[in-house]
Coordinates of C-alpha atoms in Angstrom, one line a residue:
M161 CA 0.0 0.0 0.0
N162 CA 1.3 3.4 -0.9
L163 CA 0.8 5.0 2.5
P164 CA 2.8 7.8 4.2
L165 CA 5.5 6.3 6.5
W166 CA 4.1 7.9 9.6
L167 CA 0.9 5.9 9.2
Y168 CA 2.9 2.7 9.1
Y169 CA 4.4 3.7 12.5
V170 CA 0.9 4.2 13.9
I171 CA -0.3 0.8 12.5
G172 CA 2.9 -1.2 13.0
F173 CA 3.6 -0.6 16.7
P174 CA 0.3 -1.8 18.1
L175 CA 0.2 -4.6 15.5
L176 CA 3.5 -5.7 16.8
L177 CA 3.4 -5.2 20.5
G178 CA -0.3 -6.0 21.2
P179 CA -0.1 -9.6 20.0
L180 CA 3.3 -10.2 21.5
V181 CA 2.3 -9.0 24.9
T182 CA -0.9 -10.9 24.8
I183 CA 0.8 -14.1 23.8
H184 CA 3.4 -13.7 26.6
E185 CA 0.8 -13.1 29.3
L186 CA -1.4 -15.9 27.9
G187 CA 1.6 -18.2 28.6
H188 CA 1.5 -17.2 32.3
Y189 CA -2.2 -17.3 32.5
L190 CA -2.8 -20.7 30.8
V191 CA -0.1 -22.6 32.8
G192 CA -1.4 -20.9 36.0
R193 CA -4.9 -21.9 35.3
W194 CA -3.7 -25.5 34.5
F195 CA -2.2 -25.6 38.0
G196 CA -5.3 -24.2 39.7
V197 CA -3.9 -20.7 40.4
H198 CA -6.6 -18.0 40.1
A199 CA -5.9 -15.0 37.9
E200 CA -7.5 -11.8 39.3
A201 CA -6.6 -9.6 36.3
F202 CA -5.2 -10.0 32.8
S203 CA -4.2 -6.7 31.3
V204 CA -2.7 -5.6 28.0
G205 CA -1.0 -2.3 28.8
F206 CA -0.4 -0.6 32.2
G207 CA -2.2 2.1 34.1
K208 CA -5.8 3.2 33.8
E209 CA -8.3 0.7 32.4
I210 CA -9.8 1.8 29.1
W211 CA -12.0 -1.2 28.5
G212 CA -12.6 -4.6 30.1
F213 CA -14.9 -7.3 31.3
T214 CA -15.0 -9.9 34.1
D215 CA -15.4 -13.6 33.1
R216 CA -17.2 -16.3 35.0
R217 CA -14.0 -17.3 36.8
G218 CA -13.7 -13.8 38.2
T219 CA -10.8 -12.7 36.1
R220 CA -10.8 -9.1 34.9
W221 CA -9.7 -8.9 31.3
K222 CA -8.8 -5.3 30.4
L223 CA -7.1 -3.0 28.0
S224 CA -5.1 -0.3 29.7
A225 CA -3.9 3.2 28.8
L226 CA -0.1 2.7 28.5
P227 CA 0.5 0.1 25.7
L228 CA 4.1 -0.8 26.7
G229 CA 3.6 -4.2 28.2
G230 CA 1.0 -6.2 30.2
Y231 CA 0.6 -8.4 33.2
V232 CA -1.4 -11.2 34.8
Q233 CA -2.1 -10.5 38.4
F234 CA -2.6 -13.8 40.3
K235 CA -4.3 -14.3 43.6
G236 CA -1.9 -13.3 46.4
D237 CA 0.1 -10.9 44.2
M238 CA 0.7 -7.6 46.0
N239 CA 0.9 -5.8 42.6
P240 CA 1.1 -6.4 38.8
A241 CA 4.8 -7.2 39.1
S242 CA 3.8 -10.3 41.1
I243 CA 5.8 -9.1 44.2
P244 CA 4.7 -11.2 47.2
D245 CA 3.6 -9.6 50.5
P246 CA 5.6 -11.8 53.0
E247 CA 3.3 -11.1 55.9
A248 CA 0.2 -11.9 53.9
V249 CA 1.8 -15.1 52.6
I250 CA 2.6 -16.3 56.2
N251 CA -0.7 -15.2 57.8
A252 CA -3.0 -16.3 55.0
T253 CA -6.1 -18.3 55.9
D254 CA -7.1 -21.6 54.3
D255 CA -9.5 -19.8 52.0
E256 CA -6.8 -17.2 51.0
R257 CA -4.3 -20.0 50.3
A258 CA -6.7 -21.8 47.9
G259 CA -5.8 -20.8 44.3
S260 CA -3.0 -18.4 45.6
F261 CA 0.1 -18.2 43.4
H262 CA 2.5 -17.7 46.3
H263 CA 1.1 -20.8 48.1
A264 CA 1.6 -23.1 45.0
A265 CA 4.4 -25.6 44.9
L266 CA 7.8 -24.1 44.0
W267 CA 8.0 -26.0 40.7
K268 CA 4.6 -24.8 39.7
R269 CA 5.4 -21.2 40.4
A270 CA 8.6 -21.6 38.4
L271 CA 6.8 -23.1 35.4
I272 CA 4.1 -20.4 35.5
V273 CA 6.8 -17.7 35.4
F274 CA 8.8 -19.4 32.7
A275 CA 5.7 -19.9 30.6
G276 CA 5.6 -16.3 29.4
P277 CA 9.1 -16.2 27.8
A278 CA 8.7 -19.8 26.7
T279 CA 5.6 -18.8 24.7
N280 CA 7.5 -16.0 23.0
I281 CA 10.3 -18.4 22.1
L282 CA 7.8 -20.9 20.7
L283 CA 6.3 -18.1 18.6
T284 CA 9.7 -17.2 17.2
L285 CA 10.5 -20.8 16.4
A286 CA 7.1 -21.3 14.7
I287 CA 7.7 -18.2 12.5
F288 CA 11.3 -19.2 11.5
A289 CA 10.3 -22.8 10.9
S290 CA 7.5 -21.7 8.7
F291 CA 9.9 -19.7 6.6
F292 CA 12.3 -22.6 6.2
A293 CA 9.4 -25.0 5.4
F294 CA 7.9 -22.7 2.8
Y295 CA 11.0 -21.3 1.2
G296 CA 13.5 -24.0 1.9
K297 CA 17.1 -23.8 3.3
P298 CA 19.4 -21.4 1.5
V299 CA 22.6 -23.1 0.4
P300 CA 25.4 -21.6 -1.8
A301 CA 25.1 -22.7 -5.5
D302 CA 28.9 -22.9 -5.5
A303 CA 30.3 -23.1 -2.0
E304 CA 33.9 -23.2 -3.0
Q305 CA 33.7 -20.1 -5.1
Q306 CA 31.5 -18.3 -2.6
L307 CA 34.2 -18.5 0.0
A308 CA 36.9 -17.5 -2.5
V309 CA 38.1 -13.8 -2.5
A310 CA 37.3 -12.4 -5.9
E311 CA 38.2 -8.8 -5.4
F312 CA 39.1 -6.1 -2.9
A313 CA 37.4 -2.9 -1.9
E314 CA 39.3 0.4 -2.4
I315 CA 40.1 0.3 1.3
S316 CA 40.8 -3.3 2.2
P317 CA 42.3 -4.4 5.6
A318 CA 42.3 -8.0 4.2
R319 CA 44.6 -7.0 1.3
A320 CA 46.9 -5.0 3.6
A321 CA 47.2 -8.0 5.9
G322 CA 48.4 -10.3 3.1
I323 CA 45.3 -12.0 1.8
E324 CA 45.3 -12.4 -2.0
I325 CA 42.8 -12.8 -4.8
G326 CA 41.8 -16.5 -5.1
D327 CA 42.4 -17.3 -1.4
R328 CA 39.5 -19.3 0.1
I329 CA 38.3 -18.3 3.6
V330 CA 37.9 -21.4 5.7
A331 CA 37.7 -20.0 9.3
V332 CA 37.3 -16.8 11.3
E333 CA 38.7 -16.9 14.8
G334 CA 38.9 -20.6 14.5
E335 CA 35.2 -21.1 13.6
R336 CA 34.7 -22.9 10.3
M337 CA 32.8 -21.1 7.6
T338 CA 30.3 -22.7 5.3
D339 CA 29.3 -19.8 3.1
F340 CA 30.0 -16.1 2.6
R341 CA 27.1 -15.0 4.9
D342 CA 28.9 -16.9 7.7
V343 CA 32.0 -14.8 7.0
Q344 CA 30.0 -11.6 7.0
D345 CA 28.3 -12.5 10.3
A346 CA 31.6 -13.4 11.9
I347 CA 33.1 -10.0 11.0
M348 CA 30.3 -7.5 11.0
L349 CA 29.8 -7.6 14.8
Y350 CA 33.5 -6.7 15.6
P351 CA 34.4 -3.3 14.2
G352 CA 37.7 -2.2 15.4
R353 CA 39.0 -5.6 16.5
T354 CA 41.7 -7.7 14.9
L355 CA 40.5 -11.1 13.9
D356 CA 42.4 -14.2 12.9
I357 CA 41.2 -15.2 9.5
T358 CA 42.3 -18.6 8.1
V359 CA 42.5 -18.9 4.3
E360 CA 43.4 -21.9 2.1
R361 CA 46.1 -21.1 -0.5
D362 CA 47.7 -23.6 -2.8
G363 CA 46.3 -26.5 -0.7
A364 CA 47.7 -25.2 2.6
E365 CA 46.0 -23.1 5.3
Q366 CA 47.5 -19.8 6.5
I367 CA 46.3 -17.5 9.2
F368 CA 46.3 -13.7 8.9
A369 CA 45.6 -11.1 11.6
V370 CA 43.2 -8.7 9.9
P371 CA 42.2 -5.4 11.6
V372 CA 38.4 -5.0 11.0
R373 CA 37.4 -1.6 9.7
S374 CA 34.6 0.2 11.5
V375 CA 32.1 1.6 9.1
E376 CA 28.9 3.6 9.7
M377 CA 26.1 2.2 7.4
E378 CA 22.8 3.9 6.6
D379 CA 19.8 2.0 5.4
R380 CA 17.0 3.3 3.2
F381 CA 15.2 4.8 6.2
G382 CA 18.2 6.7 7.5
N383 CA 19.0 4.4 10.4
M384 CA 22.7 4.3 11.1
S385 CA 24.5 1.2 12.3
K386 CA 28.2 0.5 13.0
I387 CA 29.5 -2.7 11.3
G388 CA 32.9 -4.3 10.7
L389 CA 34.3 -4.8 7.1
I390 CA 37.6 -6.2 5.8
G391 CA 37.1 -5.1 2.2
I392 CA 36.6 -8.3 0.3
A393 CA 34.1 -9.6 -2.3
S394 CA 32.9 -13.1 -2.8
G395 CA 33.6 -15.1 -6.0
A396 CA 29.9 -16.2 -6.2
S397 CA 26.8 -14.9 -4.5
A398 CA 24.1 -17.1 -5.8
F399 CA 22.0 -19.3 -3.4
E400 CA 19.7 -22.2 -4.0
F401 CA 16.8 -23.2 -1.7
E402 CA 16.6 -26.8 -0.6
P403 CA 13.1 -28.0 0.4
Q404 CA 12.9 -28.9 4.1
G405 CA 10.5 -31.1 6.1
V406 CA 8.8 -30.0 9.3
V407 CA 11.4 -31.5 11.7
A408 CA 14.4 -30.2 9.6
S409 CA 12.7 -26.7 9.5
L410 CA 12.3 -26.7 13.3
G411 CA 16.0 -27.6 13.7
L412 CA 17.0 -24.8 11.4
A413 CA 14.8 -22.4 13.3
V414 CA 16.5 -23.4 16.5
D415 CA 19.9 -22.9 15.0
H416 CA 18.9 -19.5 13.6
S417 CA 17.4 -18.4 16.9
I418 CA 20.6 -19.4 18.8
G419 CA 22.6 -17.4 16.3
I420 CA 20.4 -14.3 16.9
V421 CA 20.7 -14.7 20.7
D422 CA 24.5 -15.0 20.4
M423 CA 24.6 -11.7 18.4
M424 CA 22.4 -10.0 21.1
I425 CA 24.7 -11.2 23.9
T426 CA 27.8 -10.0 21.9
G427 CA 26.2 -6.6 21.3
I428 CA 25.3 -6.1 24.9
G429 CA 28.8 -7.2 26.0
Q430 CA 30.3 -4.7 23.6
I431 CA 28.2 -1.9 25.1
F432 CA 29.4 -2.8 28.6
T433 CA 33.1 -2.9 27.4
G434 CA 32.8 0.4 25.5
E435 CA 33.2 -1.1 22.1
R436 CA 29.8 0.2 21.2
S437 CA 27.9 3.3 22.2
V438 CA 25.0 3.1 24.6
Q439 CA 23.2 5.2 22.0
E440 CA 22.7 1.9 20.1
L441 CA 20.3 0.8 22.8
G442 CA 16.7 1.2 21.7
G443 CA 13.4 1.5 23.5
P444 CA 9.7 1.7 22.7
V445 CA 10.0 4.7 20.3
K446 CA 12.7 2.9 18.3
I447 CA 10.7 -0.3 18.2
A448 CA 7.7 1.7 16.9
K449 CA 9.9 3.3 14.3
F450 CA 11.3 0.0 13.1
S451 CA 8.0 -1.8 13.2
G452 CA 6.5 0.8 10.9
E453 CA 9.5 0.6 8.5
Q454 CA 9.3 -3.2 8.4
L455 CA 5.6 -3.1 7.8
S456 CA 6.1 -0.7 4.9
L457 CA 8.4 -3.3 3.3
G458 CA 5.7 -6.0 3.3
G459 CA 4.1 -8.7 5.3
M460 CA 7.1 -11.1 5.3
A461 CA 9.5 -8.5 6.5
F462 CA 7.1 -7.5 9.3
I463 CA 6.5 -11.1 10.4
N464 CA 10.3 -11.6 10.5
F465 CA 10.6 -8.5 12.7
V466 CA 7.8 -9.9 14.9
A467 CA 9.9 -13.0 15.4
L468 CA 13.0 -11.0 16.3
I469 CA 11.2 -8.8 18.8
S470 CA 9.5 -11.9 20.3
L471 CA 12.9 -13.4 20.9
N472 CA 14.2 -10.2 22.3
L473 CA 11.2 -10.0 24.7
A474 CA 11.9 -13.5 25.9
F475 CA 15.6 -12.8 26.3
I476 CA 15.1 -9.6 28.3
N477 CA 12.4 -11.1 30.5
L478 CA 14.7 -14.0 31.4
L479 CA 17.5 -11.7 32.7
P480 CA 17.9 -12.2 36.5
I481 CA 16.6 -8.8 37.4
P482 CA 14.0 -8.7 40.2
A483 CA 10.5 -7.7 38.9
L484 CA 11.2 -9.4 35.6
D485 CA 10.5 -13.1 35.0
G486 CA 14.1 -14.0 35.3
G487 CA 14.3 -12.3 38.7
H488 CA 11.4 -14.4 40.0
L489 CA 13.1 -17.5 38.7
A490 CA 16.4 -16.5 40.4
F491 CA 14.5 -16.2 43.8
Y492 CA 12.9 -19.6 43.2
A493 CA 16.3 -21.1 42.5
A494 CA 17.6 -19.6 45.8
E495 CA 14.5 -21.0 47.5
A496 CA 15.2 -24.4 46.1
V497 CA 18.8 -24.3 47.3
R498 CA 18.0 -22.8 50.8
R499 CA 14.9 -25.0 51.2
K500 CA 13.1 -21.8 52.3
P501 CA 12.1 -18.5 50.7
V502 CA 14.4 -15.5 50.7
G503 CA 13.8 -13.4 53.8
P504 CA 11.2 -10.5 53.7
R505 CA 13.8 -7.8 54.0
G506 CA 16.0 -9.2 51.3
T507 CA 13.0 -9.7 49.0
E508 CA 11.8 -6.2 49.5
V509 CA 15.2 -4.6 48.9
A510 CA 15.9 -6.7 45.8
Y511 CA 12.5 -6.0 44.2
R512 CA 12.7 -2.3 44.9
A513 CA 16.2 -2.2 43.4
G514 CA 15.0 -4.2 40.4
M515 CA 12.0 -2.0 39.7
A516 CA 14.2 1.1 40.0
L517 CA 16.7 -0.4 37.5
V518 CA 14.0 -1.3 35.0
L519 CA 12.4 2.2 35.3
M520 CA 15.7 3.9 34.9
L521 CA 16.6 1.8 31.9
M522 CA 13.1 2.6 30.3
V523 CA 13.6 6.3 30.9
F524 CA 17.1 6.2 29.5
V525 CA 16.3 4.3 26.3
T526 CA 13.1 6.4 25.7
I527 CA 15.1 9.6 26.0
N528 CA 17.8 8.1 23.8
D529 CA 15.2 7.3 21.2
L530 CA 13.6 10.7 21.3
V531 CA 16.8 12.7 20.8
H532 CA 17.6 10.7 17.7
L533 CA 14.3 11.6 16.0
P534 CA 14.5 14.0 13.0
I535 CA 12.5 16.7 14.9
F536 CA 15.5 17.1 17.2
G537 CA 17.9 17.6 14.3
N538 CA 19.4 14.1 14.1

């Protein structure tokens, strides 16, 4: 559709976040219901209720004003973050214990909490597996030539390091390469580093220390990203698509997802070490921008972006930060080891610190997003 880009932003963000949040919270809700835990509220969004209804089980289903997440509030939760009230847990009557989340068995509580991120992971795998099943697995038409260096860029660290035309790249940092996309992925994430690149020349393998050039790239929407390049071109770029069955497609989806998570961990690590700027972190504004841009490229691009954000949502929620799902799981792990819950004082301090950290991060990434919008001159 030939629509103005701003309209894609307006449509894309709720079309992305609404279903992902709903699916995530449905994971919590369904497993909780399976284990007999009563859900008092199921909300898409935070804050003031805009619309809702109460079902026959007494659960209030609602749409709230701030569309940046959602929650399931189970019986016994002190608030939507599922923070327990230690005194209420200890002093609860038999009626209050029935259907209470915090009086369920430890393994049940852990599975209920894990069900949210797990649902997002399953959605990601389903999308990627569907792509592989429908389109097939991309394989190089000529793997030998695709890994061969055909030419150099005007500025080429690879040429300066001693790599020559005709050399075949077989490994980067000791990891074997199967096609040129593997080479690109192994280099793009490390601008500014020096990587050991193994090439095959005249039947023998040689290793060259190649400094990776840092380059700012701009896409069609004006988004800037820093990537690493060594200034080489492949001898062949054609791919063929091999048909895949359901099981093979799922296996490829798992491998692809693991690769994405590995890139996320690498990127976050580089921000902490200073190799990348904190300005590369994005929040809801940037997600809204990207969702609109991907929607403007077509349905397949948008669905692929949904899978990426779903995987990101699962990854972030599993971080061991109190108030997130991973924080709850960390407390349950401590409870399993100690054979008793963490003390009330420790629980309160940890959850308050976790909430403060999450809120500060949200404020930071939102401001970071806003100052990079065109209206501020960037």
